[in-house]
Short mmCIF file of C-alpha atoms in Angstrom, two decimals:
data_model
loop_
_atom_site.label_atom_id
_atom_site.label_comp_id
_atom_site.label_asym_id
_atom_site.label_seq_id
_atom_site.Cartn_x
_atom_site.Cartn_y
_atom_site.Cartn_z
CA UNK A 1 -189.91 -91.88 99.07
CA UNK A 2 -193.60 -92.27 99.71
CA UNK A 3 -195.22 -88.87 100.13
CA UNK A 4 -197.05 -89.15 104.18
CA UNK A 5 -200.89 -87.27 103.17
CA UNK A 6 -202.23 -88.17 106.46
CA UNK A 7 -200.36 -87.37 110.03
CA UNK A 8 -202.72 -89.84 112.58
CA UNK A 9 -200.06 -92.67 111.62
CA UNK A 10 -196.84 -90.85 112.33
CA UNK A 11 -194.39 -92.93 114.01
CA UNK A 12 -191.33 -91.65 116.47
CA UNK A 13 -188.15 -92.04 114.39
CA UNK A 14 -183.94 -90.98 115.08
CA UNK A 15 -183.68 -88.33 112.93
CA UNK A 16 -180.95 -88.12 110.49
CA UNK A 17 -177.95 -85.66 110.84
CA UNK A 18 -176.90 -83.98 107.79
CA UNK A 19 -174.24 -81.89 106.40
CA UNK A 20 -171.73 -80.78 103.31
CA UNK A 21 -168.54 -82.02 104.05
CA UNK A 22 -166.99 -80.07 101.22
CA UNK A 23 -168.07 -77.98 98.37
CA UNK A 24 -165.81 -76.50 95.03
CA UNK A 25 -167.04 -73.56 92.73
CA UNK A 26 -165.79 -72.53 89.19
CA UNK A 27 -167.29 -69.96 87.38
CA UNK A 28 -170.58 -69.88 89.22
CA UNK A 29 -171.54 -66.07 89.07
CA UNK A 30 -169.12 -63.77 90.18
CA UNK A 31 -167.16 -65.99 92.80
CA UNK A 32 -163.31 -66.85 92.26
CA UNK A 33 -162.90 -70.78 92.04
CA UNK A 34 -163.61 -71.94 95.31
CA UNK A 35 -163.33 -75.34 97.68
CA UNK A 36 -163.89 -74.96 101.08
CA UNK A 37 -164.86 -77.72 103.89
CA UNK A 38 -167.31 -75.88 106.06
CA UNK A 39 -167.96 -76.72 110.20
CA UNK A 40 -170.74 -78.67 110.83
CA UNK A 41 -172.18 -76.06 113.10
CA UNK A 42 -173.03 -72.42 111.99
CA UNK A 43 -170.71 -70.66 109.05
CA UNK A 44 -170.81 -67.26 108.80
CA UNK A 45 -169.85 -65.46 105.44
CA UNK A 46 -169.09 -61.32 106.15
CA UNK A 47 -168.63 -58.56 104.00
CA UNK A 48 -169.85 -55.61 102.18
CA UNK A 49 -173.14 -56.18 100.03
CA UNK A 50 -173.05 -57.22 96.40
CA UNK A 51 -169.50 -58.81 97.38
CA UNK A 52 -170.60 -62.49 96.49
CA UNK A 53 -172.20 -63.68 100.05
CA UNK A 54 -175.60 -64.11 98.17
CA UNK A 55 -174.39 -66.01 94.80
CA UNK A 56 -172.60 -68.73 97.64
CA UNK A 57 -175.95 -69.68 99.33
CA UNK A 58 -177.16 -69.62 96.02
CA UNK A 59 -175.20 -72.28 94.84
CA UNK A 60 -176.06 -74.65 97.68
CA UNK A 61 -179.78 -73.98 97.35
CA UNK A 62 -179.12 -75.67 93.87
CA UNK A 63 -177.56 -78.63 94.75
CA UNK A 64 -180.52 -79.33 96.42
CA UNK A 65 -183.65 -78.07 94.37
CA UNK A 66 -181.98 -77.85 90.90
CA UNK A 67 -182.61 -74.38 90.42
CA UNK A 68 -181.86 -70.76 91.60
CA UNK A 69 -183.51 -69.57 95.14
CA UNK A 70 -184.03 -66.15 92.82
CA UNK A 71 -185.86 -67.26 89.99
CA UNK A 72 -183.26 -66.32 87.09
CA UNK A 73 -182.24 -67.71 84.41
CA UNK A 74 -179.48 -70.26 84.44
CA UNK A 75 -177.43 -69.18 81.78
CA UNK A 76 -176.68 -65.79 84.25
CA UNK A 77 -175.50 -68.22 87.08
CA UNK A 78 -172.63 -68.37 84.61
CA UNK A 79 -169.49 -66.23 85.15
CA UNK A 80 -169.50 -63.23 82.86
CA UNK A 81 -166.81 -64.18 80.20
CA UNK A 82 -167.18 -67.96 80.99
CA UNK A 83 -168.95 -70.50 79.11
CA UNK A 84 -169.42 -72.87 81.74
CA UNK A 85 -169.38 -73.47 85.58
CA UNK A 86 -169.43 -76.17 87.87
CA UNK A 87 -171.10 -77.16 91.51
CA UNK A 88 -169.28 -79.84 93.06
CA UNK A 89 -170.96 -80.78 97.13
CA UNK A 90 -170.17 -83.73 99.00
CA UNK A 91 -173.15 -84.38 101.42
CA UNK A 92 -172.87 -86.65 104.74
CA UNK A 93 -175.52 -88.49 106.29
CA UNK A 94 -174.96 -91.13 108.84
CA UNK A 95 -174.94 -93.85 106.46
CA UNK A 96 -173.63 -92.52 103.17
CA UNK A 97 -172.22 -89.69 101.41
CA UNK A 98 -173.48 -88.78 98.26
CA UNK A 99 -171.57 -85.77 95.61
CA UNK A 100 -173.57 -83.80 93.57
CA UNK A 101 -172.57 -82.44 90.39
CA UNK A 102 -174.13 -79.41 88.41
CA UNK A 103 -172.55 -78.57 85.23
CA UNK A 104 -174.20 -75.45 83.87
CA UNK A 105 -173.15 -74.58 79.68
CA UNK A 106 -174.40 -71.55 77.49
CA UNK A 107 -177.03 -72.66 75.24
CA UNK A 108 -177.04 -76.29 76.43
CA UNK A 109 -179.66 -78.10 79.24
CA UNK A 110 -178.06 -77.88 82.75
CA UNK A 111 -176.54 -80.94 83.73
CA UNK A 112 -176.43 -82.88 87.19
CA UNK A 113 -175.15 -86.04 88.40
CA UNK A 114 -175.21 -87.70 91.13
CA UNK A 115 -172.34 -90.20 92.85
CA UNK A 116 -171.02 -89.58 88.88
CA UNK A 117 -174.96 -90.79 87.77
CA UNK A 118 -176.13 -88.18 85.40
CA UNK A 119 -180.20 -87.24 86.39
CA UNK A 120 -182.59 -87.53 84.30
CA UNK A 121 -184.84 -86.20 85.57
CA UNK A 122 -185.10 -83.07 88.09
CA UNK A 123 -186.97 -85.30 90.50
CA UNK A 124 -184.26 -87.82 91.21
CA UNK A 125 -182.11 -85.04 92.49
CA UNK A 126 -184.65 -84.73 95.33
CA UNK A 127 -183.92 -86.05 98.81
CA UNK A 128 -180.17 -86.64 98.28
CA UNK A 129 -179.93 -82.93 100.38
CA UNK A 130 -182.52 -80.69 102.27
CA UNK A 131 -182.47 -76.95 102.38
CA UNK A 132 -184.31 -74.21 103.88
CA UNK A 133 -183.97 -70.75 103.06
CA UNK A 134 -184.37 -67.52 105.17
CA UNK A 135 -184.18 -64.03 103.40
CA UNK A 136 -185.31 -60.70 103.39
CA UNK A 137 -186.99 -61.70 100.71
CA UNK A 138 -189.52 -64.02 102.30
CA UNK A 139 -191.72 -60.75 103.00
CA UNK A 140 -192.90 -61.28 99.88
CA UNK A 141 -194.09 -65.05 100.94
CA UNK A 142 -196.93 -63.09 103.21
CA UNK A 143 -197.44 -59.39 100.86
CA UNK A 144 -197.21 -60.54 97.39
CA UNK A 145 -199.83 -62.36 95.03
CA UNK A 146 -201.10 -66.07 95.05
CA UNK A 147 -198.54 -67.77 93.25
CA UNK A 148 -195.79 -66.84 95.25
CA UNK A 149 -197.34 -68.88 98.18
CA UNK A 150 -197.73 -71.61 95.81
CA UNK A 151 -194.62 -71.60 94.50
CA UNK A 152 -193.84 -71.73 98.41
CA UNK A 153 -196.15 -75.07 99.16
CA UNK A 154 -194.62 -76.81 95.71
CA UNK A 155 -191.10 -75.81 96.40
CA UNK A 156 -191.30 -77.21 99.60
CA UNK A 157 -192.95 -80.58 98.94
CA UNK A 158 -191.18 -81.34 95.86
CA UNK A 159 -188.09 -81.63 97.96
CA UNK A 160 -189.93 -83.52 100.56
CA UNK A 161 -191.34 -85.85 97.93
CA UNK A 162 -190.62 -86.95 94.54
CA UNK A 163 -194.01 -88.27 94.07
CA UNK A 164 -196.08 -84.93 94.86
CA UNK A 165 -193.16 -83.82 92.25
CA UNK A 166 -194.38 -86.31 89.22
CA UNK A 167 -198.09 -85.47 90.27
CA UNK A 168 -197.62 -81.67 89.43
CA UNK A 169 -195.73 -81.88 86.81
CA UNK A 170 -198.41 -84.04 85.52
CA UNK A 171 -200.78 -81.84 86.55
CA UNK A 172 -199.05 -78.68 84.86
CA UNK A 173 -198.86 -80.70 81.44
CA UNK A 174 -202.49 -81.80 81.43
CA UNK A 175 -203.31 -78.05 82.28
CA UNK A 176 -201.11 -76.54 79.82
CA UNK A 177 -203.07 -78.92 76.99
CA UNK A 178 -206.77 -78.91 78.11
CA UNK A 179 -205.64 -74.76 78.07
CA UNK A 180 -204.52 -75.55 74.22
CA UNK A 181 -207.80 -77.36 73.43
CA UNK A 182 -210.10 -74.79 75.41
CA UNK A 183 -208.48 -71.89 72.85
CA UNK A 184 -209.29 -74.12 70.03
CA UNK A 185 -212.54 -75.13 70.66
CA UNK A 186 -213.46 -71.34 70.34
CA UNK A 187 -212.93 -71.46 66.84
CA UNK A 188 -213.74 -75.23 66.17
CA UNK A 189 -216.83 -76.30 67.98
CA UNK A 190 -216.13 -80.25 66.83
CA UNK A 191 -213.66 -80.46 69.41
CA UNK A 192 -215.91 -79.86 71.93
CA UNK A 193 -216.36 -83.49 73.28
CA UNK A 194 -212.70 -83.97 73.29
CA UNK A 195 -212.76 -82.23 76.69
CA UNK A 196 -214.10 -84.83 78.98
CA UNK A 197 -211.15 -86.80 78.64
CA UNK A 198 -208.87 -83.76 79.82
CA UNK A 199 -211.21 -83.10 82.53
CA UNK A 200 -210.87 -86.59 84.02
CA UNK A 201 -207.15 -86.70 83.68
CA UNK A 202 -206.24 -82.99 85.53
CA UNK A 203 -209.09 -83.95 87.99
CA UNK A 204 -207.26 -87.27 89.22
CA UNK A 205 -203.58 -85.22 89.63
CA UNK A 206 -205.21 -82.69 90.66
CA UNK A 207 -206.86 -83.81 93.68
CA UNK A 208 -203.65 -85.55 94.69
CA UNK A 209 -201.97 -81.96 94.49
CA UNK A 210 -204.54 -80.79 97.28
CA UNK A 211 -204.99 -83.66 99.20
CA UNK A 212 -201.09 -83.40 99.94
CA UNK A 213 -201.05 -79.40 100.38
CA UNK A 214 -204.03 -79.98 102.67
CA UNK A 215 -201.96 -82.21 104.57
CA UNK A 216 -198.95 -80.49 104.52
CA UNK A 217 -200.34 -76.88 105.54
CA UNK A 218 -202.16 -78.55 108.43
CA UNK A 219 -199.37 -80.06 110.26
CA UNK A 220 -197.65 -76.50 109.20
CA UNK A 221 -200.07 -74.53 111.33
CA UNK A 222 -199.25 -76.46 113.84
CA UNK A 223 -195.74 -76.10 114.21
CA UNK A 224 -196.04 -72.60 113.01
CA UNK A 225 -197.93 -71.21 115.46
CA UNK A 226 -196.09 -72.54 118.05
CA UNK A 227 -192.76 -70.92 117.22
CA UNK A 228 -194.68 -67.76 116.28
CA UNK A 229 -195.98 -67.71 120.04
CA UNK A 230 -192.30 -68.37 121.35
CA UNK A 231 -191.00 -65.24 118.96
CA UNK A 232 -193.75 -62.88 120.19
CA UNK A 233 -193.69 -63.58 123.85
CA UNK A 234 -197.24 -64.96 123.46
CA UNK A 235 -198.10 -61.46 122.54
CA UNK A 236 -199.17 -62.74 118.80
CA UNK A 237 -201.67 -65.99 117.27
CA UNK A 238 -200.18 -67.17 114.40
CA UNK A 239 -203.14 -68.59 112.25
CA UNK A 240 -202.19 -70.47 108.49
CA UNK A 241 -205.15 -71.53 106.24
CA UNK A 242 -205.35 -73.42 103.26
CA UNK A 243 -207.58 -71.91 100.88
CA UNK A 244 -208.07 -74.37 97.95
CA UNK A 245 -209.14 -72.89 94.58
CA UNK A 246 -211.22 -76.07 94.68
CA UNK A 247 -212.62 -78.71 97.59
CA UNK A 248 -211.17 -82.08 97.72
CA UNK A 249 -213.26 -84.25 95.74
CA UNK A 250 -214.85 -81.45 93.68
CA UNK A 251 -212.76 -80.66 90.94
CA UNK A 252 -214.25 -82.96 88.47
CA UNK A 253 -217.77 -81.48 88.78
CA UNK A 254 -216.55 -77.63 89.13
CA UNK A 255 -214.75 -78.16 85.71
CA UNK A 256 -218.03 -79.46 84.02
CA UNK A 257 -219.81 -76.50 85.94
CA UNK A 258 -216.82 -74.12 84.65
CA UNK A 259 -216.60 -75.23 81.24
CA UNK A 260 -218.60 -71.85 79.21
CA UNK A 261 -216.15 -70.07 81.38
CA UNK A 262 -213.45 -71.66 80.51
CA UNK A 263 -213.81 -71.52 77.04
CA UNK A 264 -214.76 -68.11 77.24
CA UNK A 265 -211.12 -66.83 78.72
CA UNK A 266 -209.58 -69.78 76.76
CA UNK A 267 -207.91 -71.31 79.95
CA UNK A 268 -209.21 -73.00 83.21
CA UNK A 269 -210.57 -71.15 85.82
CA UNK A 270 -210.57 -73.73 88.80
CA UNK A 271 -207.91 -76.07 90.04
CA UNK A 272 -205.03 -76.26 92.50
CA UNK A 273 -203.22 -73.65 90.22
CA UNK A 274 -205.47 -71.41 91.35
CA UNK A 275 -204.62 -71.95 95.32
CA UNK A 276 -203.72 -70.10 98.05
CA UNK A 277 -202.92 -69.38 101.61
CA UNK A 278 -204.02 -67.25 104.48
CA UNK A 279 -201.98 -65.92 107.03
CA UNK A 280 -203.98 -64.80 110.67
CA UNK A 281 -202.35 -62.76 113.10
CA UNK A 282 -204.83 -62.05 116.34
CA UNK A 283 -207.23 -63.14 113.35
CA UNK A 284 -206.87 -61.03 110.90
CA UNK A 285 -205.66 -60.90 107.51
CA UNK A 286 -201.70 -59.96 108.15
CA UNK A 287 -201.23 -59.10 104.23
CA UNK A 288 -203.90 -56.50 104.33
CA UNK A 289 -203.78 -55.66 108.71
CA UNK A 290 -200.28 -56.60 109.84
CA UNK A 291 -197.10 -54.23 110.73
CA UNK A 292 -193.83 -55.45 108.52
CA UNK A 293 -192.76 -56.30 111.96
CA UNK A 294 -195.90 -58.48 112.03
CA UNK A 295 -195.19 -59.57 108.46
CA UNK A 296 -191.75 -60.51 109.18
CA UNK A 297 -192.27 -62.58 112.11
CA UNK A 298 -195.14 -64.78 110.17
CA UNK A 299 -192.62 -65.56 107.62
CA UNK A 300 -189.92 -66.50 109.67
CA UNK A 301 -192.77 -68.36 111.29
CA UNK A 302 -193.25 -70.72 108.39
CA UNK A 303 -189.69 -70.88 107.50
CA UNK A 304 -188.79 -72.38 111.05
CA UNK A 305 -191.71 -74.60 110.59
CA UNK A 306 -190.40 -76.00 107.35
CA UNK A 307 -187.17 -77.34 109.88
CA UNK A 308 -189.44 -79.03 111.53
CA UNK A 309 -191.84 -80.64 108.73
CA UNK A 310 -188.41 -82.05 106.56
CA UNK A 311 -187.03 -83.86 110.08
CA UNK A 312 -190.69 -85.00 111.00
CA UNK A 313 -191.73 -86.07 106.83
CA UNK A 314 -188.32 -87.71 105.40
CA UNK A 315 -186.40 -88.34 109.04
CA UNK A 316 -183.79 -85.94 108.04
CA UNK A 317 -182.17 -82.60 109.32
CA UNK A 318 -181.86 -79.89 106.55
CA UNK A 319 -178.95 -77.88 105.27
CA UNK A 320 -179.90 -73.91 106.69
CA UNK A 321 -179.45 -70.78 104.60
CA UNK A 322 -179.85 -67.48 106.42
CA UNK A 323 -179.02 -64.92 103.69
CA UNK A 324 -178.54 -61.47 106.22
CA UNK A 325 -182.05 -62.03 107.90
CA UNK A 326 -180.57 -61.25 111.43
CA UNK A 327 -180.21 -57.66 111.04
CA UNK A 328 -184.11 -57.60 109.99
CA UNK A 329 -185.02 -59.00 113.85
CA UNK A 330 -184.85 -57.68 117.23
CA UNK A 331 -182.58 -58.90 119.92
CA UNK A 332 -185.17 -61.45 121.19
CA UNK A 333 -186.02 -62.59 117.65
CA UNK A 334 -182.48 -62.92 116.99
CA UNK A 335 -181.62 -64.77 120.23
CA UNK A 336 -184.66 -67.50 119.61
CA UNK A 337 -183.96 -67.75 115.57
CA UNK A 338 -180.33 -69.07 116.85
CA UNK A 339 -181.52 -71.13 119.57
CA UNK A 340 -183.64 -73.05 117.11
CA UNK A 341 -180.87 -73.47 114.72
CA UNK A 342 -178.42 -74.70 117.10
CA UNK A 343 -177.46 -78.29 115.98
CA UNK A 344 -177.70 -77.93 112.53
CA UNK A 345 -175.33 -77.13 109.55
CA UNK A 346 -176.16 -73.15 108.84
CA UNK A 347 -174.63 -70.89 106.36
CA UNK A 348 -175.71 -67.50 107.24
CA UNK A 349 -174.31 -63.91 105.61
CA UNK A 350 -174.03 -60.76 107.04
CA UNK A 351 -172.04 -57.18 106.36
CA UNK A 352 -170.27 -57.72 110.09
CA UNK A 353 -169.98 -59.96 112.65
CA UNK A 354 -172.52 -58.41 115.67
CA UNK A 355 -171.97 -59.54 119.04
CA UNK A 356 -175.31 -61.91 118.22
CA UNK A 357 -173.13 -63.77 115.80
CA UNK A 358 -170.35 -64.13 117.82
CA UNK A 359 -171.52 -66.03 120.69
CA UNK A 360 -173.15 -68.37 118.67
CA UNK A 361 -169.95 -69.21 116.57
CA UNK A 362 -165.74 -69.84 116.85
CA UNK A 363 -163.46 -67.88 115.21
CA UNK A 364 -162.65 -70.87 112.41
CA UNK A 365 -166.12 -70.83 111.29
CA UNK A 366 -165.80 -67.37 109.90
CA UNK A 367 -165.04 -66.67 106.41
CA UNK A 368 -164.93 -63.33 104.66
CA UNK A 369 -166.31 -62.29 101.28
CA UNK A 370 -164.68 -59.40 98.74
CA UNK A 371 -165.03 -59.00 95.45
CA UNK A 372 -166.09 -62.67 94.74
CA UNK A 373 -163.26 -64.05 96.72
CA UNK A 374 -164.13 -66.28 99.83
CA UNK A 375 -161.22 -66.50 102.51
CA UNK A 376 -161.34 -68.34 105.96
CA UNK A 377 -159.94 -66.21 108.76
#
């Protein structure tokens, strides 16, 4: 799937519906071996915290991305006790239906298939299934430090495209060796003229990396401000910036320029790994000036915006993940985060079912969580 950098040549196109017809769990964290065939409309998962709502969305998230929405290590997404576990999905699109397989083994390389066709590589797994995530979590999307908003942009356009995938892990493995060479050359001058090559090589993946951030983070402001006017009343401007470490068709001479530094701190100083983004509310800085409530709004913001970017960039309706985010939103916010769902396959968690839930879902679309056991009501 060709990654879209520009937007002028955008075409109308019947966009995709989506969903998992079923899905079976064994030993993945603390759940109870599970297979359930969720509604294609919203599913809500109840119950007390630390019950098991969490580790469920979890294991959807990696069907789709290959690796936990939290960061950990794999080897704790196994059962305590267990030495293995297993993701089986079935995913339907209009025109196929594709099962995904994740095998994960103590002290052995995850494992996924697909249709029974082991991946290779983490890449192929992208596109067979879409997800978005919304958590309390994403806070830290608009408070914490760079990389967590570039962890945002990759996560988001690796699934969207398996090229922009290739091109930074390229990108990373060129880094991680010019870094090598730049700690050497400190200590053996020789090598010195060995560094030209490196430079040419993380300069051509790298300006692909920022040419499709640019891209993507433009047509993101877009959409983002829009719902971000709709969830304030008008009462808030949502403003999202790319701020590139580097301009597009600099990098080259701005490592050449760099290069004392570099070998100074032993590691390069300018690149896309160096990116970030900046949030504007009523134009200012919302890290440093926003409320939370400002804060949370700008991240649920971007999050609806992502709905919008998957249909509009691959044609296709993503899977939705709202892991207790409703209770973090006032009435109105509640009411349009809903509305903007509707129409889409949702798994959302929460401790109880508040009249906000209920008459946006039926009764058979409830299931209840305790103690790692899931049970439809």
């Amino acid at each position: 799937m060709p990654f879209i950098t520009g937007y002028d040549d955008w075409k109308e196109k019947e966009v995709v519906w989506l969903h998992i017809q079923e899905i079976s769990l064994q030993a993945f964290r603390n759940l109870e071996p599970l297979h359930i065939q969720p509604t294609t409309g919203i599913n809500v998962f109840y119950g007390d915290n630390a019950q098991g709502k969490t580790n469920f969305l979890e294991s959807i998230y990696f069907c789709a991305l290959g690796r936990s929405l939290r960061g950990k290590q794999e080897q704790q997404l196994i059962r305590f006790g267990a030495h293995e576990s297993h993701i089986r999905l079935d995913v339907v699109r209009s025109h196929r239906t594709d099962r995904i397989d994740v095998h994960l083994k103590r002290d052995e390389k995850k494992g996924i298939a697909i249709n029974g066709i082991a991946v290779r590589r983490l890449g192929e797994l992208f596109g067979t299934m879409y997800a978005v995530i919304f958590s309390p979590e994403d806070l830290s999307l608009i408070k914490e430090w760079p990389a967590e908003r570039r962890r945002f942009l990759d996560m988001e356009l690796c699934q969207m495209s398996q090229v922009y995938f290739y091109d930074l892990q390229q990108y990373t493995r060129i880094l991680r060796q010019r870094n090598t060479l730049l700690k050497k050359i400190k200590e053996n001058t020789k090598l010195y003229d060995t560094l030209s090559v490196w430079d040419t090589q993380l300069a051509q993946c790298g300006e692909k990396i920022i040419a499709a951030r640019s891209a993507f983070l433009a047509r993101l402001d877009e959409i983002s401000a829009l719902c971000h006017e709709k969830l304030t009343g008008g009462k808030d401007t949502l403003k999202t910036l790319y701020k590139p470490n580097c301009e597009q068709g600099q990098l080259e001479k701005r490592l050449q320029r760099s290069l004392e530094r570099d070998i100074a701190f032993g590691s390069t100083q300018v690149g896309p790994h160096k990116d970030d983004i900046l949030f504007l509310v009523n134009g200012k800085e919302v890290r440093q000036f926003g409320s939370q409530g400002q804060q949370r709004t700008t991240a649920l913001s971007a999050r609806l915006a992502e709905i919008t970017l998957i249909e509009e960039m691959t044609g296709e309706k993503p899977i939705l993940l709202l892991d207790d985010v409703l209770s973090e939103l006032d009435e109105n916010r509640q009411r349009y985060l809903m509305q903007s769902i509707e129409g889409l396959q949702s798994f959302l968690t929460c401790t109880g079912i508040e009249d906000s839930i209920r008459r946006y879902v039926q009764t058979d679309n409830l299931f209840y969580v305790q103690n790692g056991r899931i049970s439809r009501l």
